[in-house]
CSV table of C-alpha atoms in Angstrom, one decimal:
chain,number,residue,atom,x,y,z
H,97,MET,CA,0.9,-23.4,-22.2
H,98,ILE,CA,3.4,-20.5,-20.7
H,99,LYS,CA,1.7,-20.3,-17.3
H,100,VAL,CA,3.3,-16.6,-15.7
H,101,THR,CA,3.6,-17.3,-11.9
H,102,THR,CA,5.8,-13.9,-11.0
H,103,VAL,CA,4.9,-10.7,-12.6
H,104,LEU,CA,7.1,-10.2,-16.4
H,105,SER,CA,9.4,-7.1,-17.2
H,106,PRO,CA,7.5,-5.7,-20.2
H,107,ASP,CA,10.4,-6.6,-22.6
H,108,GLU,CA,9.7,-10.8,-20.8
H,109,LEU,CA,6.2,-10.5,-21.4
H,110,GLU,CA,7.7,-9.6,-25.3
H,111,ALA,CA,9.5,-12.6,-25.3
H,112,ALA,CA,7.0,-14.6,-24.1
H,113,LEU,CA,4.4,-14.0,-26.9
H,114,ARG,CA,6.9,-13.9,-29.5
H,115,SER,CA,7.6,-17.8,-28.2
H,116,ILE,CA,3.7,-18.4,-28.3
H,117,GLY,CA,4.2,-16.8,-32.4
H,118,ALA,CA,7.4,-19.4,-32.6
H,119,GLU,CA,5.4,-22.8,-31.7
H,120,ARG,CA,1.9,-21.6,-32.6
H,121,TYR,CA,1.3,-18.9,-35.5
H,122,HIS,CA,0.2,-20.8,-38.7
H,123,ASN,CA,3.1,-19.4,-41.0
H,124,LEU,CA,4.3,-23.1,-39.3
H,125,HIS,CA,1.2,-24.7,-41.1
H,126,PRO,CA,1.7,-27.7,-43.9
H,127,PHE,CA,-0.8,-25.8,-45.9
H,128,HIS,CA,0.9,-22.3,-45.9
H,129,LYS,CA,4.1,-24.1,-47.3
H,130,MET,CA,2.4,-25.4,-49.7
H,131,LEU,CA,0.5,-22.9,-50.5
H,132,HIS,CA,3.5,-20.3,-51.1
H,133,GLY,CA,5.8,-23.2,-52.2
H,134,GLY,CA,3.6,-23.9,-55.7
H,135,GLU,CA,2.2,-27.0,-54.5
H,136,MET,CA,-1.5,-26.1,-55.4
H,137,ASN,CA,-3.7,-26.2,-58.2
H,138,LEU,CA,-6.0,-23.4,-58.9
H,139,GLY,CA,-8.9,-24.5,-57.0
H,140,GLN,CA,-7.0,-25.6,-53.8
H,141,VAL,CA,-6.1,-21.3,-54.3
H,142,GLN,CA,-9.4,-20.5,-54.7
H,143,ALA,CA,-10.6,-22.7,-51.7
H,144,TRP,CA,-8.2,-21.0,-49.9
H,145,ALA,CA,-9.1,-16.8,-51.0
H,146,LEU,CA,-12.9,-17.8,-50.3
H,147,ASN,CA,-12.5,-19.2,-46.8
H,148,ARG,CA,-10.2,-16.4,-45.9
H,149,TYR,CA,-12.5,-13.9,-47.3
H,150,VAL,CA,-14.7,-14.3,-44.2
H,151,TYR,CA,-12.0,-13.7,-41.6
H,152,GLN,CA,-11.3,-10.6,-43.9
H,153,GLN,CA,-14.6,-9.0,-43.9
H,154,GLY,CA,-14.6,-9.7,-40.0
H,155,ILE,CA,-11.8,-7.6,-39.1
H,156,PRO,CA,-13.7,-4.6,-38.9
H,157,ILE,CA,-16.1,-6.0,-36.8
H,158,LYS,CA,-13.5,-7.3,-34.5
H,159,ASP,CA,-12.1,-3.7,-34.2
H,160,TYR,CA,-15.5,-2.3,-33.9
H,161,ALA,CA,-16.0,-5.0,-31.1
H,162,ILE,CA,-12.4,-3.7,-29.3
H,163,LEU,CA,-13.8,-0.1,-29.9
H,164,SER,CA,-16.7,-1.1,-28.3
H,165,ASN,CA,-15.1,-1.3,-24.9
H,166,CYS,CA,-12.6,1.5,-25.2
H,167,GLU,CA,-13.9,4.8,-23.3
H,168,ASP,CA,-10.5,7.2,-24.5
H,169,LYS,CA,-11.2,8.7,-27.6
H,170,GLU,CA,-7.7,9.7,-28.7
H,171,LEU,CA,-7.2,5.8,-28.5
H,172,ARG,CA,-10.4,4.8,-30.2
H,173,ASN,CA,-8.9,7.5,-32.7
H,174,ILE,CA,-5.6,5.6,-33.4
H,175,TRP,CA,-6.9,2.3,-33.4
H,176,ARG,CA,-10.0,3.1,-36.0
H,177,GLN,CA,-7.5,3.7,-39.0
H,178,ARG,CA,-7.4,-0.3,-38.8
H,179,ILE,CA,-11.2,0.0,-39.7
H,180,PHE,CA,-10.1,2.4,-42.5
H,181,ASP,CA,-7.7,0.2,-44.0
H,182,HIS,CA,-10.1,-2.6,-44.3
H,183,ASP,CA,-13.6,-0.8,-45.3
H,184,GLY,CA,-11.5,1.9,-46.8
H,185,LEU,CA,-11.6,5.8,-46.9
H,186,GLY,CA,-11.7,8.4,-49.4
H,187,ASP,CA,-10.2,7.3,-52.1
H,188,ASP,CA,-8.8,3.9,-51.2
H,189,ILE,CA,-10.5,0.9,-51.5
H,190,GLY,CA,-9.8,-0.8,-48.7
H,191,GLY,CA,-8.5,-4.6,-47.9
H,192,ILE,CA,-12.0,-6.1,-48.2
H,193,GLU,CA,-12.1,-5.1,-52.1
H,194,ARG,CA,-8.9,-5.8,-52.3
H,195,TRP,CA,-9.5,-9.3,-51.1
H,196,LEU,CA,-12.6,-9.3,-53.3
H,197,ARG,CA,-10.5,-8.7,-56.4
H,198,LEU,CA,-8.5,-11.4,-55.6
H,199,CYS,CA,-10.7,-13.8,-55.3
H,200,GLU,CA,-12.4,-12.9,-58.3
H,201,SER,CA,-9.1,-12.6,-60.5
H,202,LEU,CA,-8.7,-16.3,-59.3
H,203,GLY,CA,-12.2,-16.8,-61.2
H,204,LEU,CA,-14.6,-16.7,-58.5
H,205,ASP,CA,-17.6,-15.4,-58.6
H,206,ARG,CA,-18.1,-11.9,-56.5
H,207,ASP,CA,-21.8,-13.0,-55.0
H,208,TYR,CA,-20.7,-16.4,-54.6
H,209,VAL,CA,-17.8,-15.1,-52.4
H,210,LYS,CA,-19.7,-12.2,-50.5
H,211,SER,CA,-22.7,-14.8,-49.6
H,212,MET,CA,-20.1,-17.0,-47.5
H,213,GLU,CA,-22.5,-20.1,-48.6
H,214,GLY,CA,-19.7,-22.1,-50.0
H,215,VAL,CA,-16.8,-21.3,-47.1
H,216,HIS,CA,-15.4,-24.2,-44.5
H,217,PRO,CA,-18.4,-24.1,-41.3
H,218,ALA,CA,-14.6,-23.9,-39.5
H,219,SER,CA,-14.1,-20.3,-41.2
H,220,LYS,CA,-16.9,-19.3,-39.7
H,221,HIS,CA,-16.4,-20.6,-36.4
H,222,ALA,CA,-12.9,-19.5,-36.1
H,223,LEU,CA,-13.8,-15.5,-36.6
H,224,GLU,CA,-17.1,-16.4,-34.4
H,225,THR,CA,-14.7,-16.6,-31.8
H,226,TYR,CA,-12.6,-13.7,-32.4
H,227,ILE,CA,-15.1,-11.3,-32.9
H,228,ASN,CA,-16.6,-12.6,-29.2
H,229,PHE,CA,-13.8,-12.4,-27.7
H,230,CYS,CA,-13.2,-9.0,-28.6
H,231,ARG,CA,-16.7,-8.1,-27.5
H,232,ARG,CA,-16.0,-9.3,-24.4
H,233,ALA,CA,-13.1,-9.0,-23.1
H,234,PRO,CA,-11.4,-5.9,-21.7
H,235,LEU,CA,-9.7,-3.0,-24.0
H,236,LEU,CA,-6.2,-4.1,-22.8
H,237,ILE,CA,-6.9,-7.8,-23.7
H,238,GLY,CA,-8.9,-6.8,-27.0
H,239,PHE,CA,-5.9,-5.3,-28.0
H,240,ALA,CA,-3.8,-8.2,-27.0
H,241,SER,CA,-5.7,-10.5,-29.7
H,242,CYS,CA,-4.3,-8.5,-32.3
H,243,LEU,CA,-1.1,-9.3,-31.7
H,244,THR,CA,-0.6,-11.8,-34.2
H,245,GLU,CA,0.1,-9.1,-36.1
H,246,LEU,CA,4.1,-9.6,-35.0
H,247,PHE,CA,4.7,-12.4,-37.1
H,248,ALA,CA,2.5,-11.3,-40.3
H,249,PRO,CA,4.8,-9.3,-42.2
H,250,LYS,CA,7.1,-12.5,-42.7
H,251,ILE,CA,3.9,-14.2,-43.7
H,252,HIS,CA,3.0,-11.2,-46.0
H,253,LYS,CA,6.3,-11.6,-47.9
H,254,GLU,CA,6.6,-15.2,-48.5
H,255,ARG,CA,3.3,-14.8,-50.0
H,256,ILE,CA,3.7,-12.3,-52.4
H,257,ALA,CA,7.0,-13.2,-53.4
H,258,GLY,CA,5.5,-17.3,-53.4
H,259,MET,CA,2.9,-16.6,-55.5
H,260,LEU,CA,4.1,-14.0,-57.9
H,261,GLU,CA,6.8,-16.8,-58.9
H,262,ASN,CA,5.0,-20.4,-58.5
H,263,TYR,CA,1.7,-19.6,-59.9
H,264,ASP,CA,1.1,-18.6,-63.6
H,265,PHE,CA,-2.1,-17.4,-62.7
H,266,VAL,CA,-1.6,-14.6,-60.1
H,267,ASP,CA,-0.2,-11.0,-61.1
H,268,ASP,CA,1.4,-8.8,-59.6
H,269,SER,CA,-2.2,-6.7,-59.7
H,270,MET,CA,-3.5,-9.5,-57.2
H,271,VAL,CA,-1.5,-9.5,-54.5
H,272,GLY,CA,-2.6,-5.5,-53.8
H,273,TYR,CA,-3.9,-6.8,-50.4
H,274,PHE,CA,-0.6,-8.1,-48.7
H,275,ARG,CA,1.6,-5.2,-50.0
H,276,GLU,CA,-0.6,-2.7,-48.2
H,277,ARG,CA,-0.5,-5.1,-45.5
H,278,LEU,CA,3.2,-4.7,-45.6
H,279,THR,CA,3.3,-1.3,-44.1
H,280,GLN,CA,-0.1,-1.4,-42.4
H,281,ALA,CA,0.8,-4.5,-39.8
H,282,PRO,CA,4.1,-2.9,-38.3
H,283,ARG,CA,2.4,0.5,-37.6
H,284,ASP,CA,-0.3,-1.3,-35.8
H,285,VAL,CA,1.7,-3.7,-34.0
H,286,ASP,CA,4.2,-1.1,-32.7
H,287,PHE,CA,1.4,0.8,-31.4
H,288,ALA,CA,-0.4,-2.1,-29.9
H,289,LEU,CA,2.4,-3.7,-28.6
H,290,LYS,CA,3.7,-0.9,-26.7
H,291,TYR,CA,-0.1,-0.5,-25.5
H,292,VAL,CA,0.5,-4.1,-24.2
H,293,LYS,CA,3.8,-3.8,-22.6
H,294,GLU,CA,2.9,-0.5,-20.7
H,295,HIS,CA,-0.2,-1.6,-19.5
H,296,ALA,CA,-0.4,-5.4,-18.7
H,297,VAL,CA,1.5,-5.3,-15.3
H,298,THR,CA,-0.1,-7.9,-12.9
H,299,ILE,CA,0.0,-11.5,-13.3
H,300,PRO,CA,-3.3,-12.1,-14.2
H,301,GLN,CA,-3.1,-9.3,-17.0
H,302,GLN,CA,0.1,-10.7,-18.4
H,303,GLN,CA,-1.7,-14.3,-17.7
H,304,GLU,CA,-4.7,-13.3,-19.9
H,305,VAL,CA,-2.6,-11.2,-22.8
H,306,ILE,CA,-0.9,-14.6,-23.4
H,307,ASP,CA,-4.0,-16.5,-23.5
H,308,ALA,CA,-5.6,-14.1,-25.6
H,309,LEU,CA,-2.4,-14.8,-28.3
H,310,TYR,CA,-3.1,-18.6,-27.7
H,311,MET,CA,-6.9,-18.3,-28.5
H,312,LYS,CA,-5.7,-15.8,-31.6
H,313,THR,CA,-3.5,-18.5,-33.1
H,314,GLY,CA,-5.8,-21.7,-32.4
H,315,VAL,CA,-7.5,-19.1,-34.9
H,316,LEU,CA,-5.5,-18.7,-37.6
H,317,TRP,CA,-4.4,-22.2,-37.3
H,318,ALA,CA,-8.0,-23.8,-37.1
H,319,GLN,CA,-8.7,-22.2,-40.6
H,320,LEU,CA,-5.7,-24.1,-42.2
H,321,ASP,CA,-6.7,-27.2,-40.5
H,322,ALA,CA,-10.0,-27.1,-42.3
H,323,LEU,CA,-8.9,-25.8,-45.8
H,324,TYR,CA,-6.0,-29.0,-45.3
H,325,LEU,CA,-8.7,-31.9,-44.3
H,326,ALA,CA,-10.9,-30.6,-47.2
H,327,TYR,CA,-9.1,-29.4,-50.5
H,328,VAL,CA,-5.3,-31.5,-49.8
H,329,SER,CA,-5.8,-34.5,-47.8
H,330,PRO,CA,-7.7,-36.8,-47.4
H,331,GLY,CA,-10.2,-34.2,-49.2
H,332,MET,CA,-13.5,-34.0,-47.2
H,333,ILE,CA,-15.0,-31.3,-48.2
H,334,PRO,CA,-17.9,-30.8,-45.8
H,335,PRO,CA,-21.6,-31.2,-47.4
H,336,GLY,CA,-22.7,-27.7,-48.8
H,337,CYS,CA,-18.9,-26.2,-49.4
H,338,PHE,CA,-17.0,-25.5,-52.2
H,339,VAL,CA,-16.0,-28.0,-54.7
H,340,PRO,CA,-13.8,-26.6,-57.0
H,341,GLU,CA,-14.1,-27.3,-60.8
H,342,ASP,CA,-11.2,-30.1,-61.3
H,343,HIS,CA,-12.3,-31.4,-58.2
H,344,GLN,CA,-15.4,-32.4,-60.2
H,345,ALA,CA,-14.0,-33.1,-63.0
H,346,ALA,CA,-11.3,-35.6,-61.0
H,347,ALA,CA,-14.4,-37.0,-59.8
H,348,ALA,CA,-16.5,-37.7,-62.5
H,349,GLN,CA,-13.7,-39.6,-64.2
C,109,MET,CA,-29.3,-24.5,-49.3
C,110,ILE,CA,-33.0,-23.7,-48.8
C,111,LYS,CA,-34.5,-20.9,-49.6
C,112,VAL,CA,-37.8,-20.1,-48.3
C,113,THR,CA,-40.0,-18.2,-50.9
C,114,THR,CA,-43.1,-19.0,-50.0
C,115,VAL,CA,-44.5,-19.9,-46.2
C,116,LEU,CA,-44.5,-22.6,-45.5
C,117,SER,CA,-47.1,-25.6,-44.3
C,118,PRO,CA,-46.0,-26.7,-40.2
C,119,ASP,CA,-44.9,-30.1,-41.7
C,120,GLU,CA,-44.0,-28.3,-44.2
C,121,LEU,CA,-41.4,-26.6,-42.5
C,122,GLU,CA,-40.8,-30.1,-40.4
C,123,ALA,CA,-39.7,-31.9,-43.4
C,124,ALA,CA,-37.4,-29.0,-44.8
C,125,LEU,CA,-35.5,-29.5,-41.7
C,126,ARG,CA,-35.6,-33.1,-42.0
C,127,SER,CA,-34.0,-32.6,-44.9
C,128,ILE,CA,-31.2,-30.6,-43.5
C,129,GLY,CA,-30.7,-33.7,-41.2
C,130,ALA,CA,-30.4,-36.2,-43.9
C,131,GLU,CA,-28.1,-34.0,-45.9
C,132,ARG,CA,-25.3,-32.3,-43.0
C,133,TYR,CA,-26.3,-34.6,-39.5
C,134,HIS,CA,-23.0,-35.5,-38.4
C,135,ASN,CA,-24.0,-39.1,-38.1
C,136,LEU,CA,-22.9,-38.9,-42.1
C,137,HIS,CA,-19.2,-38.1,-41.0
C,138,PRO,CA,-16.7,-40.8,-41.9
C,139,PHE,CA,-15.0,-40.2,-38.4
C,140,HIS,CA,-18.8,-41.5,-37.0
C,141,LYS,CA,-18.6,-44.3,-39.1
C,142,MET,CA,-15.1,-45.4,-38.1
C,143,LEU,CA,-15.6,-44.5,-34.3
C,144,HIS,CA,-19.2,-46.6,-34.6
C,145,GLY,CA,-17.7,-48.9,-36.0
C,146,GLY,CA,-15.0,-50.5,-34.4
C,147,GLU,CA,-12.4,-48.7,-36.2
C,148,MET,CA,-10.8,-46.6,-33.6
C,149,ASN,CA,-7.6,-47.2,-31.1
C,150,LEU,CA,-7.7,-46.1,-27.8
C,151,GLY,CA,-6.0,-42.8,-28.6
C,152,GLN,CA,-8.3,-42.0,-31.1
C,153,VAL,CA,-11.3,-42.6,-28.8
C,154,GLN,CA,-9.5,-40.3,-26.6
C,155,ALA,CA,-9.4,-38.1,-28.5
C,156,TRP,CA,-12.6,-37.5,-29.4
C,157,ALA,CA,-14.2,-38.0,-25.4
C,158,LEU,CA,-11.9,-35.3,-24.9
C,159,ASN,CA,-12.8,-32.6,-27.7
C,160,ARG,CA,-16.1,-33.5,-27.1
C,161,TYR,CA,-16.2,-32.9,-24.0
C,162,VAL,CA,-15.8,-28.7,-24.7
C,163,TYR,CA,-19.1,-29.6,-26.3
C,164,GLN,CA,-20.6,-31.3,-23.3
C,165,GLN,CA,-20.0,-28.8,-20.6
C,166,GLY,CA,-20.5,-25.7,-22.6
C,167,ILE,CA,-24.3,-27.5,-23.2
C,168,PRO,CA,-25.9,-25.8,-20.1
C,169,ILE,CA,-24.2,-22.1,-21.0
C,170,LYS,CA,-26.0,-22.6,-24.3
C,171,ASP,CA,-29.3,-23.5,-22.8
C,172,TYR,CA,-28.6,-20.3,-20.1
C,173,ALA,CA,-28.0,-18.1,-22.8
C,174,ILE,CA,-31.4,-19.0,-24.7
C,175,LEU,CA,-33.5,-18.9,-21.1
C,176,SER,CA,-31.9,-15.2,-21.1
C,177,ASN,CA,-34.0,-14.3,-23.8
C,178,CYS,CA,-37.1,-15.8,-23.0
C,179,GLU,CA,-39.9,-13.4,-20.9
C,180,ASP,CA,-42.0,-16.7,-20.4
C,181,LYS,CA,-41.5,-18.1,-17.0
C,182,GLU,CA,-43.8,-20.9,-18.1
C,183,LEU,CA,-41.0,-21.7,-20.9
C,184,ARG,CA,-38.6,-21.5,-18.9
C,185,ASN,CA,-39.6,-24.2,-16.3
C,186,ILE,CA,-40.0,-26.6,-19.1
C,187,TRP,CA,-36.6,-25.7,-21.1
C,188,ARG,CA,-34.8,-25.3,-17.7
C,189,GLN,CA,-34.8,-29.6,-17.4
C,190,ARG,CA,-32.1,-29.4,-20.2
C,191,ILE,CA,-29.9,-27.4,-17.9
C,192,PHE,CA,-30.7,-30.3,-14.9
C,193,ASP,CA,-30.0,-32.8,-17.6
C,194,HIS,CA,-26.7,-31.9,-18.0
C,195,ASP,CA,-25.8,-29.9,-14.8
C,196,GLY,CA,-27.3,-32.3,-12.4
C,197,LEU,CA,-30.2,-31.8,-10.0
C,198,GLY,CA,-30.5,-33.7,-7.0
C,199,ASP,CA,-29.6,-37.3,-6.7
C,200,ASP,CA,-29.0,-37.3,-10.5
C,201,ILE,CA,-25.1,-36.5,-11.6
C,202,GLY,CA,-25.9,-34.8,-14.6
C,203,GLY,CA,-24.4,-35.7,-18.2
C,204,ILE,CA,-21.3,-33.4,-17.8
C,205,GLU,CA,-20.3,-35.4,-15.0
C,206,ARG,CA,-21.2,-38.6,-17.0
C,207,TRP,CA,-19.3,-37.5,-19.6
C,208,LEU,CA,-16.1,-37.1,-17.7
C,209,ARG,CA,-16.9,-40.7,-16.3
C,210,LEU,CA,-16.6,-41.7,-19.5
C,211,CYS,CA,-13.2,-39.7,-20.3
C,212,GLU,CA,-11.8,-41.0,-17.5
C,213,SER,CA,-12.6,-44.7,-17.6
C,214,LEU,CA,-10.6,-44.0,-20.9
C,215,GLY,CA,-7.6,-43.4,-19.4
C,216,LEU,CA,-7.7,-39.7,-19.5
C,217,ASP,CA,-7.1,-37.2,-16.4
C,218,ARG,CA,-9.7,-35.6,-14.9
C,219,ASP,CA,-8.0,-32.4,-14.7
C,220,TYR,CA,-6.9,-32.6,-17.7
C,221,VAL,CA,-10.0,-33.0,-19.0
C,222,LYS,CA,-11.8,-30.1,-17.5
C,223,SER,CA,-9.2,-28.0,-18.1
C,224,MET,CA,-9.6,-28.5,-22.1
C,225,GLU,CA,-5.8,-27.4,-22.8
C,226,GLY,CA,-5.4,-30.1,-25.0
C,227,VAL,CA,-8.4,-29.7,-27.2
C,228,HIS,CA,-8.4,-28.8,-30.9
C,229,PRO,CA,-9.1,-25.1,-31.2
C,230,ALA,CA,-12.0,-25.8,-33.9
C,231,SER,CA,-13.6,-27.6,-31.1
C,232,LYS,CA,-14.0,-24.4,-28.8
C,233,HIS,CA,-14.4,-22.3,-31.6
C,234,ALA,CA,-17.6,-24.7,-32.6
C,235,LEU,CA,-19.2,-24.8,-29.5
C,236,GLU,CA,-18.2,-20.5,-29.1
C,237,THR,CA,-20.0,-20.0,-32.1
C,238,TYR,CA,-23.2,-22.0,-30.5
C,239,ILE,CA,-23.3,-20.5,-27.4
C,240,ASN,CA,-23.2,-16.9,-29.3
C,241,PHE,CA,-25.4,-17.5,-31.7
C,242,CYS,CA,-28.3,-18.1,-28.7
C,243,ARG,CA,-27.2,-15.3,-27.0
C,244,ARG,CA,-28.1,-13.1,-29.6
C,245,ALA,CA,-30.8,-14.9,-31.3
C,246,PRO,CA,-34.4,-14.0,-30.7
C,247,LEU,CA,-35.4,-17.1,-28.4
C,248,LEU,CA,-37.6,-18.9,-31.5
C,249,ILE,CA,-34.7,-19.4,-33.6
C,250,GLY,CA,-32.3,-20.3,-30.5
C,251,PHE,CA,-35.0,-23.0,-29.6
C,252,ALA,CA,-34.9,-23.9,-33.3
C,253,SER,CA,-31.1,-24.6,-33.2
C,254,CYS,CA,-31.6,-27.3,-30.8
C,255,LEU,CA,-33.1,-29.2,-33.4
C,256,THR,CA,-30.5,-31.3,-34.2
C,257,GLU,CA,-31.9,-33.5,-31.5
C,258,LEU,CA,-34.8,-34.5,-34.0
C,259,PHE,CA,-31.7,-36.6,-35.6
C,260,ALA,CA,-30.1,-38.0,-32.1
C,261,PRO,CA,-31.6,-40.7,-30.7
C,262,LYS,CA,-30.2,-42.9,-33.9
C,263,ILE,CA,-26.7,-41.6,-33.2
C,264,HIS,CA,-26.8,-42.1,-29.5
C,265,LYS,CA,-28.5,-45.7,-30.9
C,266,GLU,CA,-25.7,-46.6,-32.8
C,267,ARG,CA,-23.3,-45.5,-30.6
C,268,ILE,CA,-24.5,-47.9,-27.7
C,269,ALA,CA,-24.2,-50.6,-29.6
C,270,GLY,CA,-21.4,-50.0,-31.9
C,271,MET,CA,-19.0,-49.0,-28.8
C,272,LEU,CA,-20.2,-51.6,-26.8
C,273,GLU,CA,-19.4,-54.4,-29.3
C,274,ASN,CA,-16.6,-52.7,-31.1
C,275,TYR,CA,-14.0,-52.0,-28.3
C,276,ASP,CA,-13.3,-54.3,-25.3
C,277,PHE,CA,-11.9,-51.2,-23.5
C,278,VAL,CA,-15.9,-49.7,-23.7
C,279,ASP,CA,-18.0,-51.7,-21.0
C,280,ASP,CA,-21.5,-51.1,-20.2
C,281,SER,CA,-20.8,-48.5,-17.3
C,282,MET,CA,-19.1,-46.2,-19.7
C,283,VAL,CA,-22.3,-45.5,-22.1
C,284,GLY,CA,-24.6,-44.0,-19.0
C,285,TYR,CA,-24.0,-41.2,-20.8
C,286,PHE,CA,-26.0,-41.9,-24.4
C,287,ARG,CA,-28.6,-44.4,-22.4
C,288,GLU,CA,-29.6,-40.5,-20.5
C,289,ARG,CA,-30.2,-39.0,-23.7
C,290,LEU,CA,-32.1,-41.8,-25.5
C,291,THR,CA,-35.4,-40.5,-23.0
C,292,GLN,CA,-34.0,-36.9,-22.6
C,293,ALA,CA,-33.5,-36.1,-26.7
C,294,PRO,CA,-37.2,-37.1,-27.8
C,295,ARG,CA,-38.6,-34.9,-24.5
C,296,ASP,CA,-36.6,-32.3,-25.7
C,297,VAL,CA,-36.9,-32.3,-29.0
C,298,ASP,CA,-41.0,-33.3,-29.0
C,299,PHE,CA,-41.2,-29.5,-27.2
C,300,ALA,CA,-39.0,-27.7,-29.6
C,301,LEU,CA,-40.2,-29.2,-32.5
C,302,LYS,CA,-43.7,-28.1,-31.5
C,303,TYR,CA,-43.0,-24.6,-30.2
C,304,VAL,CA,-41.2,-24.3,-33.6
C,305,LYS,CA,-44.0,-25.2,-36.1
C,306,GLU,CA,-46.5,-22.8,-34.1
C,307,HIS,CA,-44.0,-20.4,-34.2
C,308,ALA,CA,-42.2,-19.8,-37.6
C,309,VAL,CA,-44.7,-18.6,-39.6
C,310,THR,CA,-43.9,-16.0,-41.8
C,311,ILE,CA,-41.4,-16.6,-44.5
C,312,PRO,CA,-38.6,-14.5,-42.9
C,313,GLN,CA,-39.1,-16.4,-39.8
C,314,GLN,CA,-38.9,-20.0,-41.1
C,315,GLN,CA,-35.6,-19.2,-42.9
C,316,GLU,CA,-34.0,-18.0,-39.6
C,317,VAL,CA,-35.2,-21.5,-38.7
C,318,ILE,CA,-33.9,-23.3,-41.4
C,319,ASP,CA,-31.0,-21.7,-40.7
C,320,ALA,CA,-30.1,-22.5,-37.3
C,321,LEU,CA,-30.2,-25.6,-38.5
C,322,TYR,CA,-27.5,-24.8,-40.9
C,323,MET,CA,-25.4,-23.6,-38.2
C,324,LYS,CA,-25.8,-26.2,-35.9
C,325,THR,CA,-25.4,-29.4,-38.1
C,326,GLY,CA,-21.9,-26.9,-39.4
C,327,VAL,CA,-21.0,-27.1,-35.9
C,328,LEU,CA,-21.6,-30.7,-35.3
C,329,TRP,CA,-19.2,-31.6,-38.4
C,330,ALA,CA,-17.2,-29.4,-38.3
C,331,GLN,CA,-15.9,-30.7,-34.3
C,332,LEU,CA,-15.3,-34.2,-36.6
C,333,ASP,CA,-13.8,-32.3,-39.3
C,334,ALA,CA,-10.5,-31.4,-36.6
C,335,LEU,CA,-10.6,-35.0,-35.0
C,336,TYR,CA,-10.6,-36.3,-38.6
C,337,LEU,CA,-7.8,-34.2,-39.4
C,338,ALA,CA,-5.6,-34.8,-36.2
C,339,TYR,CA,-6.4,-38.4,-35.0
C,340,VAL,CA,-7.0,-40.3,-38.3
C,341,SER,CA,-6.1,-38.8,-41.6
C,342,PRO,CA,-3.6,-37.1,-42.3
C,343,GLY,CA,-2.8,-37.1,-38.5
C,344,MET,CA,-2.2,-33.5,-38.2
C,345,ILE,CA,-2.0,-33.0,-34.8
C,346,PRO,CA,-2.1,-28.7,-33.7
C,347,PRO,CA,0.5,-27.3,-31.9
C,348,GLY,CA,-0.8,-28.3,-27.6
C,349,CYS,CA,-3.2,-30.6,-28.6
C,350,PHE,CA,-3.3,-33.5,-26.9
C,351,VAL,CA,-0.8,-36.3,-28.2
C,352,PRO,CA,-2.3,-40.3,-27.7
C,353,GLU,CA,0.5,-41.9,-26.0
C,354,ASP,CA,-0.4,-44.7,-28.8
C,355,HIS,CA,0.6,-41.9,-31.2
C,356,GLN,CA,4.1,-41.4,-29.4
C,357,ALA,CA,5.0,-44.6,-29.5
C,358,ALA,CA,3.9,-44.6,-33.0
C,359,ALA,CA,6.4,-41.5,-33.9
C,360,ALA,CA,9.5,-42.6,-31.6
C,361,GLN,CA,10.2,-45.4,-33.6
């Protein structure tokens, strides 16, 4: 892991952050590759959408937690756009609703998804860790924890193309969430990266920024790990968690 | 999942709690069975001890969080024994130190274990979720989250017998942690269970008690899930996590 021993220039800090993404961002996870490569059945894609909903519905909570540490009105008014993007504003239904519609299009029951009863415990733990980190971290470090957005546009593009091409149960109306993120994420990250590069100027600050990104890549990675174990190999679904219909059929044969 | 629709008698509540253990306690996890059945190699036992250290070192933090919600001095003075059991008091080195010695006896470096750098992110997330739950929950519900101790003596007995019998790298001096827990856990749970049965008297309270135990069994289960995926099957170790020496040797061949 990267240990900061001398103060990094802003560009060196950015390079360090990008190197963490190159090593640990969840686009490197086998689950991601299978999902976008068309190697999954409907039940596996359902399990992914269901578990990922936990994360989606928690994003505004995370952003409210971050802004509860922000004493600067101007900053709050910039950052709150992220809340609008997910919770909706005016005519925009928002990303959480878009994700719910994706789940419904995949054949999941809306209320079951919203109850989060069938999700893997690790999906909840990962989100809980992220929110709690932002609640307790100084503003700069809360901002820094969002910098996985540096790597997100690539994953969204792969997701849209891969899922439309490879699954006959996915159509254009279902990838609305990712299309929106293609413009939202770069805008968000431009601001967050600039802020972090300007304000993380001591060794301890830079180390905390780096550690925040390690924390966050771990949050994303652990979610796919849990999905892989439960729904790909060896197929160990924890008690009480979602069991896809085709999985039940396979077990009954 | 259990939904409380009419007020349960204290004994009905206890029965409900025990049924959650019978369905979801981590003694049912395949990793537990392999560990105690002698089916693991040294590297896998090291990975387990290393990752479980995260949980052990967090137990007193959890108990301090619980007691930060307790306005009753008499109650605090009973519950704090759990802190002494893990952090040590007087001549007793405490459970955390006993766990570190177990790790060292297994060939792990003490400082590496304490740094927690090589642990699976899900191990940290599970602990974080548990601590944060106790920080925010009312005292009754914080107490209730500890009731997995109802099921622990059985697992400790299996662990001592199974590990001594099945692994030539485990000797009697290494299972000190579990021996202590054989007397500590029943004493703790007698108090916690009595308190919960007396004080959870409304439907919402009883539901929260039950949900706390679901949360907690998920915490324990998810830890073994992560270990299984990384170190048993399919052997997907996340970037930066502990790689056993025999695993490295196998990969190099």
